[in-house]
PDB file of N, CA and C in Angstrom:
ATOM      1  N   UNK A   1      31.107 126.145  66.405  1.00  0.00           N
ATOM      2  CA  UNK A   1      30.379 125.236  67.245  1.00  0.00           C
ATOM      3  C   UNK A   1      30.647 125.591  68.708  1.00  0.00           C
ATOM      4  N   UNK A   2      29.451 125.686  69.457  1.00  0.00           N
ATOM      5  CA  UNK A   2      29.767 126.495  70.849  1.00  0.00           C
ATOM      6  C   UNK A   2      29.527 125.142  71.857  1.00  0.00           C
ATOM      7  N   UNK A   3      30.899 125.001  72.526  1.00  0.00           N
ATOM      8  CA  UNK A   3      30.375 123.915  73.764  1.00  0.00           C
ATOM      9  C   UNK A   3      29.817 124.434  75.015  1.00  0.00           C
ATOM     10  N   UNK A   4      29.465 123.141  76.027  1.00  0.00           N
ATOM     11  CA  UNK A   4      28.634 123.512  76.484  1.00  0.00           C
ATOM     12  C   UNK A   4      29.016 123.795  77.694  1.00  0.00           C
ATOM     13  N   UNK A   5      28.765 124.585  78.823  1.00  0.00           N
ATOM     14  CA  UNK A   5      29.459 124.879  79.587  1.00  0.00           C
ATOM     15  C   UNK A   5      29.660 123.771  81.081  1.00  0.00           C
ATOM     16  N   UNK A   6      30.500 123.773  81.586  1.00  0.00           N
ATOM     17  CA  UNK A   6      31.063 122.781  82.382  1.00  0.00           C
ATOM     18  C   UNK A   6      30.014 123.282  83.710  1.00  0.00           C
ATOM     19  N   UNK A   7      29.031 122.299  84.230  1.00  0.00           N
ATOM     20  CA  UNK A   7      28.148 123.081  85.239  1.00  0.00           C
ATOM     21  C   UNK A   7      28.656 122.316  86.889  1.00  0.00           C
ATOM     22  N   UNK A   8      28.148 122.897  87.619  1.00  0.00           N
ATOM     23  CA  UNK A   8      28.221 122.539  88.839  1.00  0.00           C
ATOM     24  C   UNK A   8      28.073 121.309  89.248  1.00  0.00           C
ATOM     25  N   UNK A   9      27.304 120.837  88.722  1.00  0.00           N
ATOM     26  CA  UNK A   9      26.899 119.273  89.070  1.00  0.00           C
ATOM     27  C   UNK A   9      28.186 118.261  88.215  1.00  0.00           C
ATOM     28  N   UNK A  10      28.371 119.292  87.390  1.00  0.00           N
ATOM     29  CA  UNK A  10      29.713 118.509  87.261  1.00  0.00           C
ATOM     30  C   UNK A  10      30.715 118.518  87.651  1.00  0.00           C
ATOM     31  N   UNK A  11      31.252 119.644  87.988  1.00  0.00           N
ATOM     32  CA  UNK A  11      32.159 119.811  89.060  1.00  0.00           C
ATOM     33  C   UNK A  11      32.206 119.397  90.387  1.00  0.00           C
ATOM     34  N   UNK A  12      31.111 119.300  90.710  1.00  0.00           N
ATOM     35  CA  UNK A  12      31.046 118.325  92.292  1.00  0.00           C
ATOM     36  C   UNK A  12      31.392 117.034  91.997  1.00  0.00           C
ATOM     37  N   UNK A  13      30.617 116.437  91.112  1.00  0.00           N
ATOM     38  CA  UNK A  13      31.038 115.174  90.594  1.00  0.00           C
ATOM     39  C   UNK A  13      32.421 114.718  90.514  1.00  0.00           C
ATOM     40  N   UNK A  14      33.280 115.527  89.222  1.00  0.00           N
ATOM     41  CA  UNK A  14      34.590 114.878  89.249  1.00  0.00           C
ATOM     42  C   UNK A  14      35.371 115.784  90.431  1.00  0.00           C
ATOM     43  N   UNK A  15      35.181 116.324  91.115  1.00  0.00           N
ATOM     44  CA  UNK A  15      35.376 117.004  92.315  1.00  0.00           C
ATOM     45  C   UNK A  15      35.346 116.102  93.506  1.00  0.00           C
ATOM     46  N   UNK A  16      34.468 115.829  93.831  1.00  0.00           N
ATOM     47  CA  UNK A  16      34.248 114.544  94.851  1.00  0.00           C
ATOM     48  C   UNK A  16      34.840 113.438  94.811  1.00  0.00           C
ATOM     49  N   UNK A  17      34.834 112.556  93.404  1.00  0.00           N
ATOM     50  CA  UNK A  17      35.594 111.703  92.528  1.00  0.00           C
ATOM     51  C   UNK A  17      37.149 111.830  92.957  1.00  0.00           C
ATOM     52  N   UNK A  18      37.638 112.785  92.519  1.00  0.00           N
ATOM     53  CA  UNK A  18      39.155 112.837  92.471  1.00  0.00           C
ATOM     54  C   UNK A  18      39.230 113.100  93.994  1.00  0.00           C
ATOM     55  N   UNK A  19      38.660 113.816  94.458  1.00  0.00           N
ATOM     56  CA  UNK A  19      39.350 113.770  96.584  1.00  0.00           C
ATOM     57  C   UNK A  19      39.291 112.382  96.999  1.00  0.00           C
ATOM     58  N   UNK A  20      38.428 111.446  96.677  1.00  0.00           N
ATOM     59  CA  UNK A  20      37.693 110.480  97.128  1.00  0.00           C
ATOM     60  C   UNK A  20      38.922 109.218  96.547  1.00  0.00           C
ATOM     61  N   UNK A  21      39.372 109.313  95.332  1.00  0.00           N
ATOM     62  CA  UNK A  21      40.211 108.112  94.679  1.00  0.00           C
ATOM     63  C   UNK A  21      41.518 108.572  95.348  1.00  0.00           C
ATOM     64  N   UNK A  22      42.118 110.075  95.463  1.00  0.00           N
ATOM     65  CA  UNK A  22      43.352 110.504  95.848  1.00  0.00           C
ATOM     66  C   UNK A  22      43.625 110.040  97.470  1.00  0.00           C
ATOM     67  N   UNK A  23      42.315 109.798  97.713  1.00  0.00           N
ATOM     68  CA  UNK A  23      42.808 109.495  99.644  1.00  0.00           C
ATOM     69  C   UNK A  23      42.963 107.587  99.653  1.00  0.00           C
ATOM     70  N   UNK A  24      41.922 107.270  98.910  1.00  0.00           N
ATOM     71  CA  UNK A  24      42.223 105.569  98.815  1.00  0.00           C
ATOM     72  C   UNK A  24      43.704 105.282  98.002  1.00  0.00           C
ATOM     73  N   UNK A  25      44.145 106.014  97.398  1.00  0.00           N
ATOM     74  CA  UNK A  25      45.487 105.658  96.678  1.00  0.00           C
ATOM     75  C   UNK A  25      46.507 105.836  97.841  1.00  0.00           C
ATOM     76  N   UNK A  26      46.490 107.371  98.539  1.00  0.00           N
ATOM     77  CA  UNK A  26      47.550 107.291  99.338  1.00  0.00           C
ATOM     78  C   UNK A  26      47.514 106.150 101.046  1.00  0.00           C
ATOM     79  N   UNK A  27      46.548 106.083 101.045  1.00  0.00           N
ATOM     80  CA  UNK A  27      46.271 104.895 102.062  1.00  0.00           C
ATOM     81  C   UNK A  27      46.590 103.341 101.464  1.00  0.00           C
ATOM     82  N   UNK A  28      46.328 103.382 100.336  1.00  0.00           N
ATOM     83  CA  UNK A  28      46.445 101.936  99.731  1.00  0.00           C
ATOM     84  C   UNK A  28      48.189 101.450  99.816  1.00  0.00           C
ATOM     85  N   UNK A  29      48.694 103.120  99.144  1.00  0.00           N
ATOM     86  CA  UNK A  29      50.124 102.746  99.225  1.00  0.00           C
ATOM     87  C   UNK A  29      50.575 103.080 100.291  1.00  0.00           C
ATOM     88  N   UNK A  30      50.247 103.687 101.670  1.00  0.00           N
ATOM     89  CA  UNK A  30      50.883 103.502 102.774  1.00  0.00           C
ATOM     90  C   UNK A  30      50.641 102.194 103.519  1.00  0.00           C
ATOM     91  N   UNK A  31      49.593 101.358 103.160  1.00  0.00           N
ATOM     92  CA  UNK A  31      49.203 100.421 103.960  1.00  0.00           C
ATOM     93  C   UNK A  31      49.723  99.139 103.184  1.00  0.00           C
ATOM     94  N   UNK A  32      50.326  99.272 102.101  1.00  0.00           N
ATOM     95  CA  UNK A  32      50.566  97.908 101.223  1.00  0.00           C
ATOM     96  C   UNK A  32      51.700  98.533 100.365  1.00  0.00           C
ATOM     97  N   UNK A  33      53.085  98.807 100.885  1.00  0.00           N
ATOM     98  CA  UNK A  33      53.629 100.092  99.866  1.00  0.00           C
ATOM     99  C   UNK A  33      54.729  98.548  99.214  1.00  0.00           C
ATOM    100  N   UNK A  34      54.430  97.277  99.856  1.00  0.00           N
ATOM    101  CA  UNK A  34      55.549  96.011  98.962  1.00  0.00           C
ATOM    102  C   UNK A  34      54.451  95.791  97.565  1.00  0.00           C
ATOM    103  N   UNK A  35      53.813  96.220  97.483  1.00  0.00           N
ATOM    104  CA  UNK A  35      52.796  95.966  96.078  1.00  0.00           C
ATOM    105  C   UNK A  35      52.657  96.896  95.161  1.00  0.00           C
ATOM    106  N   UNK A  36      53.555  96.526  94.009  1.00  0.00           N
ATOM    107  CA  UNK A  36      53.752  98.319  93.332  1.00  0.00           C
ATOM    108  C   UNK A  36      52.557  98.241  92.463  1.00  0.00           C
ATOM    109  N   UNK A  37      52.071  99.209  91.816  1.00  0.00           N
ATOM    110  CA  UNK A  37      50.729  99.921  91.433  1.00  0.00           C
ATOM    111  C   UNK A  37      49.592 100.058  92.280  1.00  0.00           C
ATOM    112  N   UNK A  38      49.051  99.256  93.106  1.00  0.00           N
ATOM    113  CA  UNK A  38      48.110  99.129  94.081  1.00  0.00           C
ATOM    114  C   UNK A  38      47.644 100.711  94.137  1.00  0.00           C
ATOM    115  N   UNK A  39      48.678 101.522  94.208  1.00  0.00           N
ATOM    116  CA  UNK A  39      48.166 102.966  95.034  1.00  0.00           C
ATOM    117  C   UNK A  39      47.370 103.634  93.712  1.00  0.00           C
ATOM    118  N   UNK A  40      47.749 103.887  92.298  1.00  0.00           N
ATOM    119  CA  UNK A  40      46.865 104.076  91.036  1.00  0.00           C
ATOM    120  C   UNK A  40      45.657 102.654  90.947  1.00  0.00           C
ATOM    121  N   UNK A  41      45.793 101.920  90.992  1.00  0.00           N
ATOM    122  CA  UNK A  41      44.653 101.387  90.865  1.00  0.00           C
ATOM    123  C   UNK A  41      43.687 101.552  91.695  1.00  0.00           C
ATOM    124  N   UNK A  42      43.802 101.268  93.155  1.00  0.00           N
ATOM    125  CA  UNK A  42      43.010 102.020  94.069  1.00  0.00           C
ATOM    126  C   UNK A  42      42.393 103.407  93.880  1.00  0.00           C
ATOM    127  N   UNK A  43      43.141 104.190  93.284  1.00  0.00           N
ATOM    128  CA  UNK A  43      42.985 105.229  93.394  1.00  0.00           C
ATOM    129  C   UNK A  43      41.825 105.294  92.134  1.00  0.00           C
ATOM    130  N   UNK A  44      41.760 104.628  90.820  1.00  0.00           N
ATOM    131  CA  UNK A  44      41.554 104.710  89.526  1.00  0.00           C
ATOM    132  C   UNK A  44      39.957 103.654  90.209  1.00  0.00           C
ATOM    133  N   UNK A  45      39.540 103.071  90.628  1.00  0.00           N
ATOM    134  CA  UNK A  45      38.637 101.719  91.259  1.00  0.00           C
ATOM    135  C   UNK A  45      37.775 102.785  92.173  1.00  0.00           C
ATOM    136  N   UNK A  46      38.515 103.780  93.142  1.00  0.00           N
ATOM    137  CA  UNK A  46      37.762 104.102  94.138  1.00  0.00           C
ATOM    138  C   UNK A  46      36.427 105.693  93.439  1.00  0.00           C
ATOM    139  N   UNK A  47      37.758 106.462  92.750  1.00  0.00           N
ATOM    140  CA  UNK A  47      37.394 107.307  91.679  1.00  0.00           C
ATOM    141  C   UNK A  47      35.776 106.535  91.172  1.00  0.00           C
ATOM    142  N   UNK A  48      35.955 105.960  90.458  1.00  0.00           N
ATOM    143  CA  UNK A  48      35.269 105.475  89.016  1.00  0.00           C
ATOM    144  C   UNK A  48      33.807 105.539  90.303  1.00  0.00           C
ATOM    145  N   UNK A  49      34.186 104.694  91.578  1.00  0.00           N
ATOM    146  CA  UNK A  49      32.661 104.080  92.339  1.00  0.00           C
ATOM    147  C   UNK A  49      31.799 105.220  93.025  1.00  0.00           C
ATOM    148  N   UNK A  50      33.074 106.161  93.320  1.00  0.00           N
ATOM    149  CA  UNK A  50      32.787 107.242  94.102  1.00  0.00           C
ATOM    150  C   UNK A  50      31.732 108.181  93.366  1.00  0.00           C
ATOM    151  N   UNK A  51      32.041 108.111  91.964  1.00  0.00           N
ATOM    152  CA  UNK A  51      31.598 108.556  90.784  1.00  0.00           C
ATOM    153  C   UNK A  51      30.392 108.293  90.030  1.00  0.00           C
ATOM    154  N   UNK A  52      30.148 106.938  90.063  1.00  0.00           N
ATOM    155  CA  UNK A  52      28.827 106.313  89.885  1.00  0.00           C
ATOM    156  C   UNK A  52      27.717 106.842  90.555  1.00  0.00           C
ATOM    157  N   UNK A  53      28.294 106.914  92.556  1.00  0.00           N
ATOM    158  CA  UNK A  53      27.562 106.694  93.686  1.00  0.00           C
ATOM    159  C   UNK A  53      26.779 108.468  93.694  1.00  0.00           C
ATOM    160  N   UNK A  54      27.549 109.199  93.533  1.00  0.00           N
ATOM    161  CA  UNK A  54      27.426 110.805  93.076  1.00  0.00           C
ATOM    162  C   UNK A  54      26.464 110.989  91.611  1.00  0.00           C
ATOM    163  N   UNK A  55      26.833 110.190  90.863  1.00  0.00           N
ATOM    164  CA  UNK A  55      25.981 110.432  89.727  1.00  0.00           C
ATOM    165  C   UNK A  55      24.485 109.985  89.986  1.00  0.00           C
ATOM    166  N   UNK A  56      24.561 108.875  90.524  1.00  0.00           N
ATOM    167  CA  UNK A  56      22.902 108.121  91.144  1.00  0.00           C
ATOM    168  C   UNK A  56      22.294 109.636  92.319  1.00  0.00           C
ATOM    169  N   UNK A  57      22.871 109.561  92.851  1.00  0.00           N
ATOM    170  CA  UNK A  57      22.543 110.581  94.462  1.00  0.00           C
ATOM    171  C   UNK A  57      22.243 112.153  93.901  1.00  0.00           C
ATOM    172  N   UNK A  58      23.045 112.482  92.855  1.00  0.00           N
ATOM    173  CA  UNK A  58      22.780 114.043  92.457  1.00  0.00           C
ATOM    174  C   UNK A  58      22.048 113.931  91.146  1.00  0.00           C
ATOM    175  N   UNK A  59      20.747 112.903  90.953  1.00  0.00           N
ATOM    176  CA  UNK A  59      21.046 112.687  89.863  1.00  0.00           C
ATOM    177  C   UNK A  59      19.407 113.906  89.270  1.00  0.00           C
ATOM    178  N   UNK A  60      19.587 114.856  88.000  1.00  0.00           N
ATOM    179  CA  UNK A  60      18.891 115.740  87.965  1.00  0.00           C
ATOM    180  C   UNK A  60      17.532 115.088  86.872  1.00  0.00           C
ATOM    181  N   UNK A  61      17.548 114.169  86.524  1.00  0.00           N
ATOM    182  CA  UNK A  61      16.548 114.110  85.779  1.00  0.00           C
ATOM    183  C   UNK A  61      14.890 113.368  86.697  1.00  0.00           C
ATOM    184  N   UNK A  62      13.972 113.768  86.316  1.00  0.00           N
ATOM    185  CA  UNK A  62      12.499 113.796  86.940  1.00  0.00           C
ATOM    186  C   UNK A  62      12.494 112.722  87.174  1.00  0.00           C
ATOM    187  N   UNK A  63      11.850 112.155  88.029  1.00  0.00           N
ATOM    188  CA  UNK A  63      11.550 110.396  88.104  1.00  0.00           C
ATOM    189  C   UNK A  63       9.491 110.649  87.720  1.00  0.00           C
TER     190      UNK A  63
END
């Protein structure tokens, strides 16, 4: 069974995603570091929206 290959549009995607959740985590926990987890959840919240917002905006199918 041959998978399918990992394309560009996906790689921008969780590409964008992960820069995008990794900078709200380390800001979350420099700016609130008495609140422990805050910096993964932020990070896991900002990911997921950043992700949505990229999937709508690059999105390849015809309208």
């Amino acid at each position: 069974m041959s998978r399918k290959p990992f394309t560009l549009r996906q790689a921008v995607l969780s590409g964008g995603a992960a820069a995008a959740g990794t900078s709200a985590g380390t800001v979350a926990e420099t700016i609130a570091s008495h609140v422990p987890g805050l910096g993964p959840l932020a990070t896991a919240v900002v990911a997921l929206w950043v992700l949505d917002k990229l999937h709508a905006l690059i999105d390849d199918t015809e309208s």
